[in-house]
Structures are given as structure tokens and as C-alpha cells.
Tab-separated table of C-alpha atoms and ligand atoms in Angstrom:
chain	number	residue	atom	x	y	z
A	150	MET	CA	2.994	-26.072	3.608
A	151	THR	CA	4.302	-23.854	0.405
A	152	VAL	CA	7.649	-24.550	-1.076
A	153	SER	CA	8.597	-21.184	-3.034
A	154	SER	CA	10.467	-20.390	-6.219
A	155	PRO	CA	13.905	-19.983	-6.027
A	156	ASP	CA	13.439	-15.665	-6.295
A	157	ARG	CA	9.982	-14.736	-6.644
A	158	SER	CA	10.692	-11.282	-7.253
A	159	GLU	CA	9.732	-9.209	-10.303
A	160	LEU	CA	11.769	-5.848	-11.980
A	161	LEU	CA	9.417	-3.403	-13.724
A	162	ARG	CA	11.844	-1.200	-16.382
A	163	ALA	CA	10.401	2.126	-16.649
A	164	PRO	CA	10.846	6.020	-16.484
A	165	LEU	CA	9.165	6.601	-12.470
A	166	PHE	CA	8.112	9.141	-10.280
A	167	HIS	CA	7.254	8.990	-6.753
A	168	THR	CA	7.267	11.702	-4.137
A	169	PRO	CA	8.953	10.008	-0.674
A	170	ARG	CA	9.757	13.522	0.840
A	171	ASN	CA	7.188	16.369	1.129
A	172	PRO	CA	6.783	19.269	-1.823
A	173	PHE	CA	5.566	21.739	-0.186
A	174	GLN	CA	8.622	21.603	2.633
A	175	GLN	CA	11.255	19.918	0.788
A	176	ASP	CA	13.721	21.004	-2.283
A	177	ARG	CA	14.030	18.001	-4.731
A	178	ALA	CA	11.467	16.209	-3.301
A	179	LEU	CA	9.900	14.650	-6.333
A	180	GLU	CA	12.337	11.841	-7.193
A	181	CYS	CA	12.304	10.515	-11.292
A	182	HIS	CA	14.552	7.779	-12.699
A	183	TRP	CA	14.330	8.055	-16.105
A	184	ASP	CA	15.890	4.332	-16.905
A	185	GLY	CA	13.803	3.300	-14.100
A	186	GLY	CA	13.892	0.224	-12.361
A	187	LEU	CA	11.231	-0.964	-9.420
A	188	LEU	CA	12.407	-4.431	-7.836
A	189	ILE	CA	8.684	-6.201	-6.424
A	190	ARG	CA	9.526	-9.595	-3.817
A	191	ASP	CA	6.021	-10.787	-1.952
A	192	GLY	CA	4.032	-7.432	-2.853
A	193	ARG	CA	6.371	-4.701	-0.896
A	194	ILE	CA	8.579	-2.591	-2.576
A	195	ALA	CA	12.284	-4.086	-2.730
A	196	ALA	CA	14.358	-1.339	-4.765
A	197	CYS	CA	13.661	1.730	-6.625
A	198	GLY	CA	15.926	3.253	-9.148
A	199	ALA	CA	18.224	2.499	-12.018
A	200	PHE	CA	17.091	-0.072	-13.874
A	201	GLU	CA	20.738	-0.963	-14.331
A	202	SER	CA	21.862	-0.665	-10.901
A	203	ILE	CA	19.119	-2.477	-9.928
A	204	ARG	CA	19.245	-5.327	-12.172
A	205	ALA	CA	22.931	-5.694	-11.812
A	206	VAL	CA	22.358	-7.207	-8.106
A	207	ASN	CA	18.577	-8.994	-9.172
A	208	PRO	CA	20.758	-11.048	-11.821
A	209	ASN	CA	18.134	-13.585	-12.109
A	210	THR	CA	14.934	-11.204	-11.040
A	211	THR	CA	12.385	-11.979	-14.552
A	212	ILE	CA	11.740	-8.196	-15.724
A	213	HIS	CA	9.106	-6.850	-17.410
A	214	ASP	CA	9.632	-3.903	-19.780
A	215	LEU	CA	7.636	-1.702	-19.567
A	216	ARG	CA	8.809	1.170	-21.406
A	217	GLY	CA	6.549	3.812	-23.274
A	218	GLY	CA	4.467	4.208	-20.974
A	219	PHE	CA	5.602	5.452	-16.518
A	220	LEU	CA	5.384	3.880	-13.855
A	221	LEU	CA	3.734	6.254	-10.668
A	222	PRO	CA	2.490	5.152	-7.271
A	223	GLY	CA	-1.476	3.873	-6.807
A	224	LEU	CA	-3.909	6.647	-6.474
A	225	ILE	CA	-5.425	8.498	-3.415
A	226	ASP	CA	-8.864	9.206	-3.395
A	227	THR	CA	-9.603	11.136	-0.222
A	228	HIS	CA	-13.483	11.425	-0.400
A	229	ILE	CA	-15.377	10.337	-2.684
A	230	HIS	CA	-19.360	9.254	-2.107
A	231	PHE	CA	-20.034	5.788	-3.589
A	232	PRO	CA	-24.113	5.977	-3.901
A	233	GLN	CA	-22.984	9.182	-6.115
A	234	LEU	CA	-21.990	6.901	-8.865
A	235	ARG	CA	-25.357	7.333	-10.956
A	236	VAL	CA	-26.151	11.132	-10.442
A	237	LEU	CA	-21.997	12.348	-11.279
A	238	GLY	CA	-23.167	15.508	-14.454
A	239	GLY	CA	-25.574	17.376	-11.975
A	240	LEU	CA	-24.309	20.324	-12.557
A	241	GLY	CA	-26.374	23.963	-12.832
A	242	ARG	CA	-26.876	23.906	-9.102
A	243	THR	CA	-25.232	24.425	-5.116
A	244	LEU	CA	-24.845	22.284	-2.036
A	245	LEU	CA	-28.252	22.241	-0.423
A	246	ASP	CA	-30.012	22.397	-4.259
A	247	TRP	CA	-27.652	18.696	-5.847
A	248	LEU	CA	-27.850	17.489	-2.475
A	249	GLU	CA	-31.510	17.729	-2.431
A	250	GLU	CA	-33.034	17.178	-6.393
A	251	CYS	CA	-29.608	14.986	-6.822
A	252	ALA	CA	-27.746	13.188	-4.440
A	253	LEU	CA	-30.205	12.539	-1.767
A	254	PRO	CA	-33.687	10.671	-3.925
A	255	GLU	CA	-30.342	8.611	-5.272
A	256	GLU	CA	-29.013	7.779	-1.820
A	257	ALA	CA	-32.167	6.803	-0.809
A	258	ARG	CA	-31.959	4.656	-3.544
A	259	MET	CA	-29.420	2.348	-1.740
A	260	VAL	CA	-32.034	0.626	0.736
A	261	ASP	CA	-32.653	-1.898	-2.275
A	262	GLU	CA	-29.542	-4.066	-1.452
A	263	SER	CA	-29.728	-5.677	-4.992
A	264	TYR	CA	-29.210	-2.493	-6.396
A	265	ALA	CA	-26.447	-1.449	-3.621
A	266	ARG	CA	-24.425	-3.810	-4.829
A	267	GLU	CA	-24.905	-3.092	-9.279
A	268	ILE	CA	-23.070	0.177	-8.235
A	269	ALA	CA	-20.883	-0.791	-5.588
A	270	GLY	CA	-19.659	-3.318	-8.332
A	271	GLY	CA	-19.966	-0.152	-10.789
A	272	PHE	CA	-18.247	2.106	-8.621
A	273	VAL	CA	-15.029	0.572	-7.525
A	274	ARG	CA	-14.043	-0.634	-11.549
A	275	ALA	CA	-14.194	2.694	-11.994
A	276	LEU	CA	-11.640	3.734	-9.359
A	277	VAL	CA	-9.437	1.342	-10.347
A	278	SER	CA	-9.674	1.654	-14.349
A	279	HIS	CA	-8.374	5.391	-12.569
A	280	GLY	CA	-6.034	3.745	-10.973
A	281	THR	CA	-7.038	4.571	-7.599
A	282	THR	CA	-5.425	2.107	-5.551
A	283	THR	CA	-6.131	3.596	-2.044
A	284	ALA	CA	-9.540	5.666	-0.970
A	285	MET	CA	-11.486	6.786	1.205
A	286	VAL	CA	-15.550	6.438	0.422
A	287	PHE	CA	-18.321	7.721	2.293
A	288	GLY	CA	-20.778	4.523	2.643
A	289	ALA	CA	-24.395	4.702	2.303
A	290	HIS	CA	-26.586	5.950	4.838
A	291	PHE	CA	-28.016	1.557	5.036
A	292	SER	CA	-25.783	-0.256	6.002
A	293	ALA	CA	-26.217	-2.985	4.682
A	294	ALA	CA	-25.061	-0.786	1.370
A	295	THR	CA	-22.268	0.058	3.386
A	296	ALA	CA	-21.305	-3.307	4.182
A	297	SER	CA	-21.840	-3.952	-0.323
A	298	LEU	CA	-19.145	-1.866	-0.592
A	299	PHE	CA	-16.392	-3.192	1.550
A	300	GLU	CA	-18.230	-6.476	-0.184
A	301	ALA	CA	-16.933	-5.057	-3.932
A	302	GLY	CA	-13.632	-3.854	-2.073
A	303	THR	CA	-12.130	-6.976	-0.968
A	304	LYS	CA	-13.418	-8.565	-4.562
A	305	SER	CA	-11.308	-5.828	-6.377
A	306	GLY	CA	-8.870	-6.196	-4.404
A	307	LEU	CA	-8.108	-1.845	-3.770
A	308	ARG	CA	-7.932	-0.197	-0.401
A	309	ILE	CA	-11.227	0.567	1.412
A	310	ILE	CA	-11.216	2.770	4.273
A	311	SER	CA	-15.370	3.746	4.444
A	312	GLY	CA	-18.673	3.722	7.053
A	313	LEU	CA	-21.474	4.576	7.544
A	314	VAL	CA	-22.905	7.291	6.611
A	315	LEU	CA	-24.886	8.937	9.656
A	316	SER	CA	-27.332	11.344	10.224
A	317	ASP	CA	-30.808	11.925	12.244
A	318	ARG	CA	-32.761	15.240	10.954
A	319	GLN	CA	-33.082	17.847	7.891
A	320	LEU	CA	-31.926	14.556	5.483
A	321	GLN	CA	-35.838	12.634	4.816
A	322	PRO	CA	-37.026	10.102	7.113
A	323	GLU	CA	-35.380	7.512	4.695
A	324	LEU	CA	-32.000	8.111	4.991
A	325	ARG	CA	-32.119	8.794	9.124
A	326	GLN	CA	-30.942	5.915	12.055
A	327	THR	CA	-31.310	7.021	15.394
A	328	PRO	CA	-27.798	7.535	17.068
A	329	ASP	CA	-28.694	3.974	19.667
A	330	SER	CA	-29.034	2.349	15.860
A	331	ALA	CA	-26.307	4.125	14.498
A	332	TYR	CA	-24.001	2.837	16.634
A	333	ARG	CA	-25.940	-0.629	16.644
A	334	ASP	CA	-24.645	-0.742	12.556
A	335	CYS	CA	-21.845	0.646	13.197
A	336	THR	CA	-19.986	-1.382	16.104
A	337	ASP	CA	-21.044	-4.538	13.528
A	338	LEU	CA	-19.277	-3.287	10.105
A	339	ILE	CA	-16.490	-2.560	12.726
A	340	ARG	CA	-16.609	-6.642	13.585
A	341	CYS	CA	-17.096	-7.510	10.200
A	342	PHE	CA	-14.796	-5.218	8.000
A	343	HIS	CA	-12.242	-3.132	10.102
A	344	GLY	CA	-8.741	-4.422	10.276
A	345	ARG	CA	-10.441	-7.883	7.159
A	346	GLY	CA	-7.645	-7.256	4.389
A	347	ARG	CA	-7.305	-4.262	3.213
A	348	LEU	CA	-10.539	-2.869	4.734
A	349	LEU	CA	-10.311	0.036	7.373
A	350	PHE	CA	-13.613	1.318	9.486
A	351	ALA	CA	-13.906	5.685	9.171
A	352	VAL	CA	-16.513	6.578	11.630
A	353	THR	CA	-19.050	9.208	9.020
A	354	PRO	CA	-21.093	11.738	10.098
A	355	ARG	CA	-22.508	13.054	7.587
A	356	PHE	CA	-21.939	17.013	8.582
A	357	ALA	CA	-22.685	18.514	11.554
A	358	LEU	CA	-26.290	19.695	9.377
A	359	SER	CA	-27.641	16.598	9.995
A	360	THR	CA	-26.750	15.397	13.351
A	361	SER	CA	-27.389	15.505	16.320
A	362	GLU	CA	-25.514	16.332	20.028
A	363	ALA	CA	-26.347	12.964	20.085
A	364	MET	CA	-25.472	11.278	17.255
A	365	LEU	CA	-21.410	13.136	17.148
A	366	GLU	CA	-21.788	12.091	20.590
A	367	VAL	CA	-22.029	8.205	19.153
A	368	CYS	CA	-18.662	9.361	16.954
A	369	GLN	CA	-16.867	9.950	19.625
A	370	THR	CA	-17.375	7.195	21.724
A	371	LEU	CA	-17.373	4.318	17.998
A	372	ARG	CA	-13.991	5.926	18.510
A	373	ARG	CA	-12.709	5.354	21.824
A	374	GLU	CA	-13.874	1.924	21.553
A	375	HIS	CA	-11.961	0.796	18.234
A	376	PRO	CA	-9.161	2.812	18.221
A	377	GLY	CA	-7.776	2.562	15.040
A	378	LEU	CA	-11.187	3.745	13.743
A	379	ARG	CA	-10.665	6.193	10.270
A	380	PHE	CA	-13.065	9.691	10.925
A	381	GLN	CA	-14.307	11.260	7.936
A	382	THR	CA	-16.748	14.674	7.395
A	383	HIS	CA	-17.413	17.455	5.415
A	384	LEU	CA	-16.096	20.888	6.444
A	385	ASN	CA	-17.140	24.837	5.263
A	386	GLU	CA	-17.942	23.572	1.606
A	387	ASN	CA	-20.393	26.182	1.480
A	388	VAL	CA	-21.911	29.052	2.728
A	389	ARG	CA	-25.512	29.136	2.835
A	390	GLU	CA	-24.798	25.174	4.975
A	391	ILE	CA	-22.195	27.168	7.051
A	392	ALA	CA	-24.804	29.488	8.442
A	393	ALA	CA	-27.617	26.795	8.589
A	394	VAL	CA	-25.335	25.284	10.946
A	395	SER	CA	-24.234	28.210	13.266
A	396	LYS	CA	-28.377	28.003	13.670
A	397	LEU	CA	-28.643	24.558	14.912
A	398	PHE	CA	-25.415	24.773	16.971
A	399	PRO	CA	-26.278	28.335	18.959
A	400	TRP	CA	-23.113	27.847	21.442
A	401	ALA	CA	-20.117	26.685	18.952
A	402	PRO	CA	-18.134	30.308	17.566
A	403	ASP	CA	-17.725	28.451	14.281
A	404	TYR	CA	-18.058	25.364	12.020
A	405	LEU	CA	-15.107	23.532	13.279
A	406	ALA	CA	-16.152	23.797	16.788
A	407	VAL	CA	-18.580	21.678	16.406
A	408	TYR	CA	-17.042	17.940	15.440
A	409	GLU	CA	-14.364	19.685	18.471
A	410	ARG	CA	-16.131	19.892	21.010
A	411	PHE	CA	-17.361	16.024	20.079
A	412	GLY	CA	-13.414	15.578	20.123
A	413	LEU	CA	-14.214	14.912	16.107
A	414	GLY	CA	-10.871	15.290	14.996
A	415	GLY	CA	-6.607	14.458	14.922
A	416	ARG	CA	-4.961	12.215	13.064
A	417	GLY	CA	-6.917	9.714	10.985
A	418	ALA	CA	-9.309	12.274	10.442
A	419	VAL	CA	-10.251	13.789	7.372
A	420	MET	CA	-12.795	16.932	5.887
A	421	ALA	CA	-13.303	17.340	2.590
A	422	HIS	CA	-13.754	20.511	1.820
A	423	SER	CA	-12.715	23.348	3.690
A	424	VAL	CA	-13.472	26.614	0.985
A	425	HIS	CA	-14.694	28.990	3.833
A	426	SER	CA	-12.472	28.395	7.256
A	427	THR	CA	-11.746	31.097	9.464
A	428	VAL	CA	-7.770	31.770	10.481
A	429	SER	CA	-8.752	30.145	13.774
A	430	GLU	CA	-10.051	27.129	11.967
A	431	VAL	CA	-7.041	26.415	10.029
A	432	GLU	CA	-5.068	26.744	12.769
A	433	ARG	CA	-7.025	24.609	14.314
A	434	LEU	CA	-7.108	21.866	11.910
A	435	ALA	CA	-3.335	22.218	11.717
A	436	GLU	CA	-2.455	21.905	15.314
A	437	ALA	CA	-5.212	18.784	15.823
A	438	GLY	CA	-3.095	17.232	12.946
A	439	THR	CA	-6.752	16.873	11.322
A	440	ALA	CA	-6.823	16.327	7.769
A	441	VAL	CA	-8.881	18.660	4.261
A	442	ALA	CA	-9.386	16.390	1.519
A	443	HIS	CA	-9.187	19.636	-0.684
A	444	CYS	CA	-12.209	18.848	-4.068
A	445	PRO	CA	-11.229	21.466	-6.975
A	446	CYS	CA	-13.313	19.543	-9.211
A	447	SER	CA	-16.392	19.316	-6.497
A	448	ASN	CA	-15.744	23.351	-5.568
A	449	ALA	CA	-15.612	24.464	-8.630
A	450	ALA	CA	-18.787	22.419	-10.079
A	451	LEU	CA	-21.336	23.347	-6.988
A	452	GLY	CA	-19.528	27.275	-6.630
A	453	SER	CA	-18.877	26.415	-3.941
A	454	GLY	CA	-15.300	28.790	-3.373
A	455	LEU	CA	-11.836	29.229	-4.138
A	456	PHE	CA	-9.801	26.512	-1.569
A	457	ALA	CA	-6.828	28.438	0.487
A	458	LEU	CA	-4.204	26.068	-0.572
A	459	LYS	CA	-1.232	28.330	0.875
A	460	ARG	CA	-3.248	29.002	3.641
A	461	HIS	CA	-3.685	25.554	5.173
A	462	VAL	CA	-0.326	24.621	4.047
A	463	GLU	CA	1.360	27.766	5.729
A	464	ALA	CA	-0.361	26.885	8.323
A	465	GLY	CA	0.246	23.567	8.476
A	466	VAL	CA	-2.700	21.251	8.272
A	467	ARG	CA	-2.033	18.093	5.843
A	468	VAL	CA	-3.835	18.699	2.475
A	469	ALA	CA	-4.605	16.098	0.418
A	470	LEU	CA	-6.901	15.505	-2.699
A	471	GLY	CA	-10.608	14.012	-2.951
A	472	THR	CA	-12.621	13.840	-6.506
A	473	ASP	CA	-15.864	13.804	-4.504
A	474	VAL	CA	-18.118	12.332	-6.467
A	475	GLY	CA	-20.694	12.505	-7.615
A	476	GLY	CA	-20.412	16.405	-6.458
A	477	GLY	CA	-17.783	16.268	-8.324
A	478	THR	CA	-16.929	15.566	-12.486
A	479	GLY	CA	-15.443	12.040	-12.129
A	480	PHE	CA	-12.748	9.285	-10.502
A	481	GLY	CA	-9.605	10.580	-11.812
A	482	MET	CA	-7.223	11.432	-9.543
A	483	LEU	CA	-5.369	12.533	-12.352
A	484	LYS	CA	-7.922	15.868	-13.424
A	485	GLU	CA	-8.171	16.259	-9.996
A	486	ALA	CA	-4.639	17.658	-9.439
A	487	LEU	CA	-5.328	19.344	-12.632
A	488	GLN	CA	-7.976	21.094	-11.405
A	489	ALA	CA	-6.455	21.804	-8.362
A	490	TYR	CA	-3.910	23.509	-10.392
A	491	LEU	CA	-5.882	24.936	-12.024
A	492	LEU	CA	-7.639	26.257	-9.250
A	493	GLN	CA	-5.034	27.687	-7.865
A	494	ARG	CA	-4.287	29.892	-10.814
A	495	VAL	CA	-7.096	32.066	-10.833
A	496	ALA	CA	-7.176	32.173	-7.356
A	497	PRO	CA	-6.246	35.489	-5.329
A	498	ASP	CA	-3.449	34.310	-3.546
A	499	GLY	CA	-3.019	31.106	-5.207
A	500	ALA	CA	-0.175	28.295	-4.682
A	501	LEU	CA	2.089	27.119	-8.450
A	502	LEU	CA	1.775	24.493	-7.710
A	503	ASP	CA	4.653	22.029	-10.332
A	504	SER	CA	3.835	19.342	-10.725
A	505	ALA	CA	6.183	17.480	-8.329
A	506	GLN	CA	3.521	18.840	-5.687
A	507	MET	CA	0.159	17.240	-7.942
A	508	LEU	CA	1.732	14.056	-7.966
A	509	TYR	CA	2.561	15.080	-3.687
A	510	LEU	CA	-0.966	15.905	-3.306
A	511	ALA	CA	-2.281	12.921	-5.633
A	512	THR	CA	-0.604	10.360	-3.672
A	513	ARG	CA	1.294	10.722	-0.265
A	514	ALA	CA	-0.407	13.285	0.861
A	515	GLY	CA	-3.326	10.773	0.598
A	516	ALA	CA	-1.687	8.113	2.460
A	517	GLU	CA	-0.537	10.934	4.478
A	518	ALA	CA	-4.645	12.431	6.157
A	519	LEU	CA	-5.024	8.521	5.719
A	520	GLY	CA	-2.158	7.568	8.407
A	521	LEU	CA	-1.098	5.317	5.890
A	522	GLU	CA	2.244	6.602	4.871
A	523	ASP	CA	3.527	4.233	6.273
A	524	GLU	CA	2.174	1.296	3.943
A	525	VAL	CA	1.593	3.418	0.568
A	526	GLY	CA	1.586	7.034	-1.243
A	527	ASP	CA	5.172	6.603	-3.024
A	528	PHE	CA	8.084	3.326	-3.770
A	529	GLN	CA	10.234	3.859	-0.830
A	530	PRO	CA	11.861	-0.112	-0.249
A	531	GLY	CA	9.869	-2.027	2.061
A	532	LYS	CA	6.096	-0.036	1.717
A	533	ALA	CA	3.734	-1.901	-0.660
A	534	ALA	CA	3.971	-1.990	-4.107
A	535	ASP	CA	0.880	0.136	-5.311
A	536	ILE	CA	1.460	1.023	-8.232
A	537	LEU	CA	-0.205	2.645	-11.308
A	538	TYR	CA	2.372	2.016	-15.221
A	539	VAL	CA	0.525	4.923	-17.677
A	540	LYS	CA	0.926	4.617	-20.839
A	541	PRO	CA	-1.280	6.357	-23.610
A	542	PRO	CA	-2.460	4.963	-26.848
A	543	GLU	CA	-0.318	5.374	-29.760
A	544	ASP	CA	-2.584	7.702	-31.792
A	545	ALA	CA	-3.573	10.407	-28.190
A	546	PRO	CA	-2.309	13.298	-28.086
A	547	LEU	CA	-0.320	13.060	-24.537
A	548	SER	CA	2.071	10.238	-27.197
A	549	GLU	CA	2.608	13.367	-29.079
A	550	VAL	CA	2.697	15.706	-26.431
A	551	LEU	CA	6.059	13.175	-24.353
A	552	LYS	CA	8.150	12.755	-27.296
A	553	ARG	CA	8.940	16.132	-27.285
A	554	THR	CA	9.573	15.991	-23.930
A	555	GLU	CA	12.778	17.251	-22.519
A	556	SER	CA	12.983	16.750	-18.411
A	557	PRO	CA	11.336	13.778	-16.676
A	558	GLU	CA	9.041	17.159	-14.943
A	559	GLN	CA	7.800	18.382	-18.257
A	560	ALA	CA	6.488	14.672	-19.245
A	561	LEU	CA	4.960	14.773	-15.503
A	562	ALA	CA	3.285	17.478	-16.198
A	563	ALA	CA	1.847	16.820	-20.151
A	564	ILE	CA	0.651	13.025	-17.700
A	565	PHE	CA	-0.809	14.956	-15.224
A	566	THR	CA	-2.911	16.975	-17.917
A	567	LEU	CA	-4.006	14.741	-20.336
A	568	ALA	CA	-3.690	11.471	-19.084
A	569	GLY	CA	-7.306	10.223	-18.638
A	570	ALA	CA	-8.567	6.141	-18.129
A	571	GLU	CA	-7.730	6.308	-21.255
A	572	SER	CA	-4.026	5.879	-20.729
A	573	VAL	CA	-3.873	3.674	-17.002
A	574	ARG	CA	-2.990	0.646	-18.864
A	575	GLN	CA	-1.999	-1.467	-15.244
A	576	VAL	CA	-2.963	-1.106	-11.352
A	577	ARG	CA	-1.480	-3.416	-8.971
A	578	VAL	CA	-2.028	-3.593	-4.867
A	579	GLU	CA	0.091	-5.083	-3.132
A	580	GLY	CA	1.976	-5.817	-6.318
A	581	SER	CA	-0.861	-8.234	-7.727
A	582	LEU	CA	-1.933	-6.804	-11.282
A	583	VAL	CA	-5.464	-5.871	-10.276
A	584	TYR	CA	-5.885	-4.284	-13.359
A	585	ASN	CA	-4.844	-4.964	-17.126
A	586	GLN	CA	-6.214	-2.222	-19.741
A	587	GLN	CA	-7.260	-4.433	-22.891
A	588	ILE	CA	-6.412	-3.319	-26.106
B	1215	ZN	ZN1	-18.328	14.761	-0.289
């Protein structure tokens, strides 16, 4: 039996921001407390508001004075590939060439378990050092490598949603499974990792281009047999990819219809990109409750195209953000939100994103996409205390800018514009420090 101390709570004091509501649908969705207090008890948010009023009713609580920095909800990355850590920076290609020349040869190296373990360790360190506390991750094409990611996730304390990447055609033979072996391996991984600690399993066909109908049927069967699994794949990323998919599935009126035939959508399903989705596909995504992971750095780096954010949001599609490492340009979700802003500035009929919408896209929208909105994504009492503490180094341009900002919105916009990993000082998951930058 453990003996609990009289008051095991902690009160963090700093300006804080969160979006408990959807700023695309509601005014004043951003909540900010300039002299903020965040009360953590047993790993949960016990109170969020003005520091003095929280302290007044919790006089015995340990106080951490973090003024000089800012508290944000832990960032949520809804699309990223762990085996692609070392192929970041493969510029100058479009999707299919990049896959063939950069990504897939590296993914084949994951057959070596010790190499995969090394990459998984580096991968989770990069997530947390950029302030990401929850990530939906493409695993490897190999079961042992995917298990090593789950194990690295457990060790790091992060919330990791991942799965074995499934393919049985088009890719080089060493990256293919049979539908039978895919079913067996996924079932084993689900038994080992799904729901263990902060881990969840996601059924993960790489994309329609590399999966037969039999493999997509396996995906459907797994979801039916294990309620609560998540689902992730790619959709309408690149025009050459889309043309190839339509040749492989001549019966399908469009790309999304391939997944729909096998019931692969709905709540807890995340499709990456949706850059070229038709009006009908966008409507069907909204109707099914399927989320889209918008990956603006990757879309620009691979020349995939401009995402119709407004059209998706207005149709009612849940849109969140993904870094899409290694097609993207790094692990920073703050940078990803900035890139979303930048591309929308130049997109025809682009949205003019404000800092509340950027914060929502990088936090609560991700929680909603992953079906975790009751657990994480903002600072509402009862949620897990997943917290990012941003404090730029004294000589950083962001420190200079923050001396002059006159409103919370301005400060938040400056953080999105200028904060990188150097400004991520502390990261907590369920109240526990999982990262503490030494300076
Ligand atoms: Zn991807």
C-alpha cells in the first residue's frame, strides 16, 4: 500500500494558451491566462485559470514559477514515419521518385532489428525534443522493427499510435508481406501493445497503390475483430500516384472509394494529405468522420500541391497536422503550423489562419482526429497533464520579439513563427517530466 502525501499537486505559473473549442467554428476559442496557473494532480489537469485564484483555493500546493516562458498543450503529430528519420532532406524529387530513391531503401534496412532499435530511439527523442507528446506513426514493414518503436515509445513516456505497414504489391519484394502473414503479425502486435500504457495500435496499409484487395480485406477484418484500433493510410497525395491507383482499381470511381469498399474510414481513421480530393471525396470524408492529416511541409517539399483547407473545414472534415517525416522537413509541429499558414497565404482561396487556429490544428484537432479528445489536446480539468513549456534562449530573436508583444495573440503568433526545438524547455506527459532541456 502506498501512503499518499497530504497534497501531491503542483501548480505551474506562467502565461498559458489552449483551445478548448474549435476556432474554425466558434469565436473566442482561444483561452489565454497571462498570469496563468495550471494545477496538476495525479497526472491530470485539476484546474486551469488565473494563478492567484487557483492558489487561493490551493494554498499548500507546490508552486513552480515558470514565468518568462509559456505553457501550451503537448503537440500532436498525426502523420509521421519512424523509419524515415535518416532520409530527411531528400529534396528535389516528387513522391514516387522520392519513395524509390530515398524512403524505401531506408525502410528496407529496418529488417535489421538492431538498426531499427537505434532509429526508434532517435525517433522518439526527436519527437519529445520538439514538444510532441502524442504521435500517430507509420511503423515499419517488419514486425520486430515496429515492436521496437512501441518499446521506445513506452520508454519515452510518449503516447504512440502505430502499426505494421502493410503492402503486398508494387514495392520491392523485401517490403511485401502476404495477407496471411500480415494478419498474423498484426494480431500478435495488437496483443502485445494495443492499450498497453499509452500505446495504441493502428491498422496501417501503406497506400492503395501497394495493397491488393485481399490485403485491404485483412485491414477490415482486423478492425472488426479489435474494436478501438485506429487506422491510418495515405490518400490523394500526388497526381501520378492517383493515376496509378485508378489503373489498379478500375472499379473505383475515385481514390477514396477504394478504402470505402473495405470500410476503411470513420472515427479514429486518419488519411494523410488529401491534396487532390474531389468535392465528392471531401463530402464523404466529412460524412464518415474520417480525419485528414494535413502535412504542408511535405506537400511543398515534394511538390505535391496546395491543400484546400477551407474546402475541407467548411465541409466538416476533421483536419489536423502531420510533419510527415521524412517527406516533410522535420519534427517541429510549431513549424508545421507556420507552414500551413504560409501555404494558405499563397493558395488560391486559401484560409487566413490566426494563431488560435494554428494552436488548435497542432493540439486539440489532433486529439479529435485520433479519437483522444477526452484525454488530451487542451487544459480542461480532468484531462491528462500533457504540457509543453516553451522558453526561448535569452539571445534568441524570439526573446527580443516577446519583449515588445502587446497581446497574447501576438505572443502566440511569434512563438509559431520563431520557436524551434531550442525553445522547447520542458515536456510533461500525465504530469511527469519526460523532457527537460539542459542549458
Ligand atoms: Zn506519409
